[in-house]
């Protein structure tokens, strides 16, 4: 789970820029939870089926009996939970620390893409901020982009 300042900015970033599907949202009095994921079914799942898979992945992995001691989840695709604390969208600055500045902690999330150069060119065209471009540093096969709240997202080729 990562905290976001404004869902009207963050959700389009994760859906339109990163290509994730909006799975569901759950409203509470002081906050709203948003769930996003990549559709690993090639578009075959309905909204209700996506929600059912979200519930089966949330908090714990489901293992078939023959994989009891395995660490491999039944579903390979992960899910991203965004938490919006109501009222933060009106603040001038993001009220959360990304974990890459003091106090350090959380580092980043990562996505894999079929072609890292093409993905980075697309991100550049869309005006996405980069923490590290492919041409920066010694590791020329990974990039880091920034989401609207300043969280680092590692981009690497699968």
Coordinates of N, CA and C in Angstrom, one line a residue:
X1 N 0.8 -1.2 0.0 CA 0.0 0.0 0.0 C 0.9 1.2 0.0
X2 N 0.5 2.2 -0.9 CA 1.2 3.5 -0.8 C 0.2 4.5 -0.7
X3 N 0.5 5.6 0.0 CA -0.4 6.7 0.2 C -0.3 7.7 -1.0
X4 N -1.4 8.2 -1.4 CA -1.4 9.2 -2.5 C -2.1 10.5 -2.0
X5 N -1.7 11.6 -2.6 CA -2.2 12.9 -2.3 C -3.6 13.1 -3.0
X6 N -3.7 12.8 -4.3 CA -4.9 13.1 -5.0 C -5.2 12.0 -6.0
X7 N -6.3 11.3 -5.8 CA -6.6 10.2 -6.7 C -6.9 10.6 -8.1
X8 N -7.4 11.9 -8.3 CA -7.7 12.4 -9.6 C -6.4 12.5 -10.4
X9 N -5.3 12.6 -9.8 CA -4.0 12.6 -10.5 C -3.3 11.3 -10.5
X10 N -3.3 10.6 -9.4 CA -2.6 9.3 -9.3 C -3.2 8.2 -10.1
X11 N -4.5 8.0 -10.0 CA -5.2 6.9 -10.7 C -5.0 7.0 -12.3
X12 N -5.2 8.2 -12.9 CA -4.8 8.3 -14.3 C -3.4 8.0 -14.6
X13 N -2.5 8.3 -13.7 CA -1.1 8.0 -14.0 C -0.9 6.4 -14.0
X14 N -1.4 5.7 -13.1 CA -1.3 4.3 -13.0 C -2.1 3.6 -14.1
X15 N -3.2 4.1 -14.5 CA -4.0 3.5 -15.6 C -3.6 3.9 -17.0
X16 N -3.5 5.2 -17.2 CA -3.2 5.7 -18.6 C -1.7 5.6 -18.9
X17 N -0.8 5.9 -18.0 CA 0.6 5.9 -18.2 C 1.2 4.5 -18.1
X18 N 0.9 3.8 -17.0 CA 1.5 2.5 -16.7 C 0.6 1.4 -17.2
X19 N -0.6 1.6 -17.7 CA -1.4 0.6 -18.3 C -2.1 -0.4 -17.3
X20 N -2.2 0.0 -16.1 CA -2.9 -0.9 -15.1 C -4.4 -0.7 -15.2
X21 N -5.1 -1.8 -14.8 CA -6.6 -1.7 -14.8 C -7.0 -1.3 -13.4
X22 N -8.0 -0.4 -13.3 CA -8.7 -0.1 -12.1 C -9.5 -1.3 -11.7
X23 N -9.3 -1.9 -10.5 CA -10.0 -3.0 -10.1 C -11.2 -2.6 -9.2
X24 N -11.0 -1.9 -8.2 CA -12.1 -1.5 -7.3 C -11.6 -0.4 -6.4
X25 N -12.6 0.2 -5.7 CA -12.3 1.2 -4.6 C -13.3 0.9 -3.5
X26 N -12.8 1.3 -2.3 CA -13.6 1.1 -1.1 C -13.5 2.4 -0.2
X27 N -14.6 3.0 0.0 CA -14.7 4.3 0.7 C -14.9 4.1 2.2
X28 N -14.2 4.8 3.0 CA -14.4 4.9 4.4 C -14.5 6.3 4.8
X29 N -14.8 6.6 6.0 CA -15.1 8.0 6.4 C -13.9 8.9 6.2
X30 N -12.7 8.5 6.5 CA -11.5 9.3 6.5 C -10.6 9.0 5.3
X31 N -10.8 7.9 4.6 CA -9.9 7.5 3.5 C -10.6 6.6 2.5
X32 N -10.0 6.5 1.3 CA -10.5 5.6 0.3 C -9.3 4.7 -0.2
X33 N -9.6 3.5 -0.4 CA -8.6 2.5 -0.9 C -8.9 2.3 -2.4
X34 N -7.9 2.3 -3.2 CA -8.0 2.0 -4.6 C -7.1 0.8 -4.9
X35 N -7.6 -0.1 -5.7 CA -6.9 -1.3 -6.1 C -6.7 -1.3 -7.6
X36 N -5.5 -1.5 -8.1 CA -5.1 -1.5 -9.5 C -4.3 -2.7 -9.7
X37 N -4.3 -3.3 -11.0 CA -3.5 -4.4 -11.3 C -3.4 -4.5 -12.8
X38 N -2.4 -5.3 -13.2 CA -2.3 -5.6 -14.6 C -3.2 -6.8 -14.9
X39 N -3.9 -6.8 -16.0 CA -4.8 -7.9 -16.3 C -4.0 -9.0 -17.0
X40 N -3.7 -10.1 -16.3 CA -2.9 -11.1 -16.8 C -3.8 -12.2 -17.5
X41 N -5.1 -11.8 -17.8 CA -6.0 -12.8 -18.4 C -6.2 -12.4 -19.9
X42 N -5.4 -11.5 -20.4 CA -5.6 -11.0 -21.8 C -6.9 -10.4 -22.0
X43 N -7.5 -9.7 -21.1 CA -8.8 -9.1 -21.2 C -10.0 -9.9 -21.1
X44 N -9.8 -11.2 -20.6 CA -10.9 -12.1 -20.5 C -11.8 -12.0 -19.2
X45 N -11.2 -11.3 -18.2 CA -11.9 -11.2 -16.9 C -12.9 -10.0 -16.9
X46 N -14.1 -10.2 -16.3 CA -15.1 -9.2 -16.1 C -14.7 -8.4 -14.8
X47 N -15.3 -7.3 -14.6 CA -15.0 -6.5 -13.4 C -15.2 -7.3 -12.1
X48 N -16.3 -8.1 -12.0 CA -16.6 -8.9 -10.9 C -15.5 -10.0 -10.7
X49 N -15.0 -10.6 -11.8 CA -14.0 -11.6 -11.7 C -12.7 -11.0 -11.2
X50 N -12.4 -9.7 -11.7 CA -11.2 -9.1 -11.2 C -11.2 -8.8 -9.8
X51 N -12.4 -8.4 -9.3 CA -12.6 -8.1 -7.9 C -12.4 -9.4 -7.1
X52 N -12.9 -10.5 -7.6 CA -12.8 -11.8 -6.9 C -11.3 -12.2 -6.8
X53 N -10.6 -12.0 -7.9 CA -9.1 -12.3 -7.8 C -8.4 -11.4 -6.9
X54 N -8.8 -10.1 -6.8 CA -8.2 -9.2 -5.9 C -8.4 -9.7 -4.5
X55 N -9.6 -10.1 -4.1 CA -9.9 -10.6 -2.8 C -9.1 -11.9 -2.5
X56 N -8.8 -12.7 -3.5 CA -8.1 -13.9 -3.2 C -6.6 -13.7 -3.1
X57 N -6.1 -12.5 -3.6 CA -4.7 -12.2 -3.5 C -4.4 -11.3 -2.3
X58 N -5.4 -10.6 -1.7 CA -5.1 -9.6 -0.7 C -4.7 -10.2 0.6
X59 N -3.5 -9.8 1.1 CA -3.1 -10.2 2.4 C -2.3 -11.5 2.4
X60 N -2.7 -12.5 1.6 CA -2.1 -13.8 1.6 C -2.1 -14.4 0.2
X61 N -1.3 -15.3 0.0 CA -1.3 -16.1 -1.3 C -2.1 -17.3 -1.0
X62 N -2.8 -17.8 -2.1 CA -3.5 -19.0 -2.1 C -2.6 -20.1 -2.7
X63 N -2.4 -21.2 -2.1 CA -1.6 -22.3 -2.6 C -2.4 -23.5 -2.9
X64 N -2.3 -24.1 -4.1 CA -3.0 -25.4 -4.2 C -2.3 -26.4 -3.4
X65 N -3.0 -27.5 -3.0 CA -2.4 -28.5 -2.0 C -1.0 -29.0 -2.5
X66 N -0.8 -29.2 -3.7 CA 0.5 -29.8 -4.2 C 1.6 -28.8 -4.1
X67 N 1.3 -27.5 -3.8 CA 2.4 -26.5 -3.6 C 2.4 -26.0 -2.2
X68 N 2.0 -26.8 -1.3 CA 1.9 -26.4 0.1 C 3.2 -25.7 0.6
X69 N 4.4 -26.2 0.3 CA 5.6 -25.6 0.8 C 6.3 -24.7 -0.2
X70 N 5.6 -24.4 -1.3 CA 6.2 -23.5 -2.3 C 5.9 -22.1 -1.9
X71 N 6.7 -21.2 -2.4 CA 6.5 -19.7 -2.2 C 5.9 -19.1 -3.4
X72 N 5.6 -19.9 -4.5 CA 5.0 -19.3 -5.7 C 3.5 -19.1 -5.5
X73 N 2.9 -17.9 -5.7 CA 1.5 -17.7 -5.6 C 0.7 -18.4 -6.7
X74 N -0.5 -18.7 -6.4 CA -1.4 -19.2 -7.4 C -1.6 -18.3 -8.5
X75 N -1.7 -17.0 -8.2 CA -1.8 -16.0 -9.3 C -0.5 -15.2 -9.4
X76 N 0.0 -15.1 -10.6 CA 1.3 -14.4 -10.8 C 1.2 -12.9 -10.8
X77 N 0.1 -12.3 -11.1 CA 0.0 -10.9 -11.2 C -0.2 -10.3 -9.8
X78 N 0.5 -9.2 -9.5 CA 0.3 -8.5 -8.2 C -0.7 -7.5 -8.3
X79 N -1.0 -6.9 -7.2 CA -2.0 -5.8 -7.1 C -1.4 -4.6 -6.3
X80 N -1.8 -3.4 -6.8 CA -1.3 -2.2 -6.1 C -2.4 -1.6 -5.4
X81 N -2.2 -1.3 -4.1 CA -3.2 -0.6 -3.3 C -2.8 0.8 -3.0
X82 N -3.6 1.7 -3.4 CA -3.4 3.2 -3.2 C -4.3 3.6 -2.1
X83 N -3.8 4.4 -1.1 CA -4.6 4.9 0.0 C -4.7 6.4 -0.1
X84 N -5.9 7.0 -0.2 CA -6.0 8.4 -0.2 C -6.7 8.8 1.1
X85 N -6.0 9.6 1.9 CA -6.5 10.2 3.1 C -7.2 11.4 2.7
X86 N -8.5 11.5 2.9 CA -9.4 12.6 2.5 C -8.8 13.9 3.0
X87 N -8.8 14.9 2.1 CA -8.3 16.3 2.4 C -6.9 16.5 2.0
X88 N -6.1 15.5 1.7 CA -4.7 15.7 1.3 C -4.6 16.4 -0.1
X89 N -5.6 16.2 -0.9 CA -5.5 16.8 -2.2 C -5.5 18.3 -2.2
X90 N -5.9 18.9 -1.1 CA -6.0 20.4 -1.0 C -4.6 20.9 -0.5
X91 N -3.7 20.1 0.0 CA -2.4 20.5 0.5 C -1.5 21.0 -0.6
X92 N -0.7 21.9 -0.3 CA 0.2 22.5 -1.4 C 1.3 21.4 -1.7
X93 N 1.8 20.7 -0.8 CA 2.8 19.7 -1.0 C 2.4 18.3 -0.6
X94 N 3.0 17.3 -1.2 CA 2.7 15.9 -0.9 C 3.0 15.7 0.6
X95 N 2.1 15.2 1.4 CA 2.4 15.1 2.8 C 3.1 13.8 3.2
X96 N 3.5 13.0 2.2 CA 4.1 11.7 2.5 C 5.6 11.7 2.1
X97 N 6.4 10.9 2.8 CA 7.8 10.7 2.4 C 7.9 9.4 1.6
X98 N 8.5 9.5 0.4 CA 8.6 8.4 -0.5 C 9.5 7.3 0.0
X99 N 10.3 7.5 1.0 CA 11.2 6.5 1.5 C 12.6 6.6 0.9
X100 N 12.8 7.4 -0.1 CA 14.1 7.6 -0.7 C 14.8 8.9 -0.2
X101 N 14.2 9.6 0.7 CA 14.8 10.7 1.4 C 14.6 10.5 2.9
X102 N 15.3 11.2 3.7 CA 15.2 11.0 5.2 C 13.8 11.3 5.7
X103 N 13.1 10.5 6.5 CA 13.6 9.2 7.0 C 13.5 8.1 5.9
X104 N 14.6 7.5 5.6 CA 14.6 6.4 4.6 C 13.9 5.2 5.0
X105 N 13.3 4.5 4.1 CA 12.5 3.3 4.4 C 12.2 2.6 3.1
X106 N 10.9 2.7 2.8 CA 10.4 2.2 1.5 C 11.2 2.7 0.3
X107 N 11.6 1.8 -0.6 CA 12.4 2.2 -1.7 C 11.7 2.5 -3.0
X108 N 11.0 1.5 -3.5 CA 10.4 1.7 -4.8 C 9.5 0.4 -5.1
X109 N 8.6 0.6 -6.1 CA 7.9 -0.5 -6.7 C 8.6 -0.7 -8.1
X110 N 8.3 -1.9 -8.7 CA 8.9 -2.2 -10.0 C 7.9 -2.7 -11.0
X111 N 8.1 -2.4 -12.3 CA 7.3 -3.0 -13.3 C 8.2 -3.6 -14.4
X112 N 7.8 -4.6 -15.1 CA 8.5 -5.1 -16.2 C 7.8 -4.8 -17.5
X113 N 8.5 -4.6 -18.5 CA 8.0 -4.2 -19.8 C 8.6 -5.1 -20.9
X114 N 8.0 -5.3 -22.1 CA 8.6 -6.1 -23.1 C 9.8 -5.4 -23.7
X115 N 9.8 -4.1 -23.8 CA 10.9 -3.3 -24.4 C 11.1 -2.0 -23.6
X116 N 12.2 -2.1 -22.8 CA 12.4 -1.0 -21.8 C 12.8 0.3 -22.6
X117 N 13.4 0.3 -23.7 CA 13.7 1.5 -24.4 C 12.5 2.1 -25.0
X118 N 11.6 1.3 -25.6 CA 10.3 1.8 -26.1 C 9.4 2.4 -25.0
X119 N 9.4 1.7 -23.8 CA 8.6 2.2 -22.7 C 9.2 3.5 -22.2
X120 N 10.5 3.7 -22.1 CA 11.1 4.9 -21.6 C 10.8 6.0 -22.6
X121 N 10.9 5.7 -23.9 CA 10.6 6.8 -24.9 C 9.1 7.2 -24.8
X122 N 8.2 6.3 -24.5 CA 6.8 6.6 -24.3 C 6.6 7.5 -23.1
X123 N 7.3 7.1 -22.0 CA 7.2 7.9 -20.7 C 7.7 9.3 -21.0
X124 N 8.8 9.4 -21.7 CA 9.4 10.7 -22.0 C 8.4 11.6 -22.8
X125 N 7.8 11.0 -23.8 CA 6.8 11.7 -24.6 C 5.6 12.1 -23.8
X126 N 5.2 11.3 -22.8 CA 4.1 11.7 -22.0 C 4.4 12.7 -20.9
X127 N 5.7 13.0 -20.8 CA 6.1 14.0 -19.8 C 6.3 13.5 -18.4
X128 N 6.5 12.2 -18.3 CA 6.8 11.5 -17.0 C 8.2 11.9 -16.5
X129 N 8.3 12.2 -15.2 CA 9.5 12.6 -14.6 C 10.4 11.4 -14.4
X130 N 11.7 11.5 -14.7 CA 12.6 10.4 -14.5 C 13.5 10.6 -13.3
X131 N 13.7 9.6 -12.4 CA 14.7 9.7 -11.4 C 16.0 9.2 -12.0
X132 N 16.0 8.2 -12.9 CA 17.2 7.7 -13.6 C 16.8 7.3 -15.0
X133 N 17.4 7.9 -16.0 CA 17.1 7.4 -17.3 C 18.1 6.3 -17.7
X134 N 17.7 5.6 -18.8 CA 18.6 4.4 -19.2 C 20.0 4.8 -19.4
X135 N 20.2 6.0 -19.8 CA 21.6 6.5 -20.1 C 22.4 7.0 -18.9
X136 N 21.7 7.1 -17.8 CA 22.4 7.5 -16.5 C 23.0 6.4 -15.8
X137 N 24.2 6.6 -15.2 CA 24.8 5.7 -14.3 C 25.4 4.5 -15.0
X138 N 25.7 3.4 -14.2 CA 26.4 2.2 -14.8 C 25.4 1.2 -15.3
X139 N 24.2 1.2 -14.7 CA 23.2 0.2 -15.1 C 22.3 0.8 -16.2
X140 N 22.7 0.4 -17.4 CA 22.0 1.0 -18.6 C 20.7 0.2 -19.0
X141 N 20.4 -0.8 -18.3 CA 19.2 -1.6 -18.6 C 18.0 -1.4 -17.7
X142 N 18.1 -0.4 -16.8 CA 16.9 -0.1 -16.0 C 16.8 1.4 -15.9
X143 N 15.5 1.8 -15.7 CA 15.2 3.2 -15.5 C 14.4 3.4 -14.2
X144 N 14.3 4.5 -13.7 CA 13.4 4.8 -12.6 C 12.6 6.1 -13.0
X145 N 11.2 5.9 -12.9 CA 10.4 7.1 -13.1 C 9.7 7.4 -11.8
X146 N 9.1 8.6 -11.8 CA 8.5 9.1 -10.5 C 7.0 9.2 -10.8
X147 N 6.2 8.7 -9.8 CA 4.7 8.8 -9.9 C 4.4 10.2 -9.4
X148 N 3.1 10.6 -9.4 CA 2.8 12.0 -9.0 C 3.1 12.4 -7.6
X149 N 3.3 11.3 -6.7 CA 3.6 11.6 -5.3 C 5.1 11.4 -5.0
X150 N 5.9 11.2 -6.1 CA 7.3 11.1 -5.9 C 7.8 9.7 -5.6
X151 N 7.0 8.7 -5.6 CA 7.4 7.3 -5.4 C 8.2 6.9 -6.7
X152 N 9.3 6.2 -6.4 CA 10.1 5.7 -7.5 C 9.5 4.4 -8.1
X153 N 9.5 4.3 -9.4 CA 9.0 3.1 -10.1 C 10.2 2.6 -11.0
X154 N 10.7 1.4 -10.6 CA 11.7 0.9 -11.5 C 11.1 0.2 -12.7
X155 N 11.7 0.5 -13.8 CA 11.2 0.0 -15.1 C 12.3 -0.9 -15.7
X156 N 12.0 -2.2 -15.9 CA 13.0 -3.1 -16.4 C 12.4 -4.1 -17.4
X157 N 13.2 -4.6 -18.3 CA 12.7 -5.5 -19.3 C 12.5 -6.9 -18.8
X158 N 11.4 -7.6 -19.2 CA 11.2 -9.0 -18.8 C 11.7 -9.9 -19.8

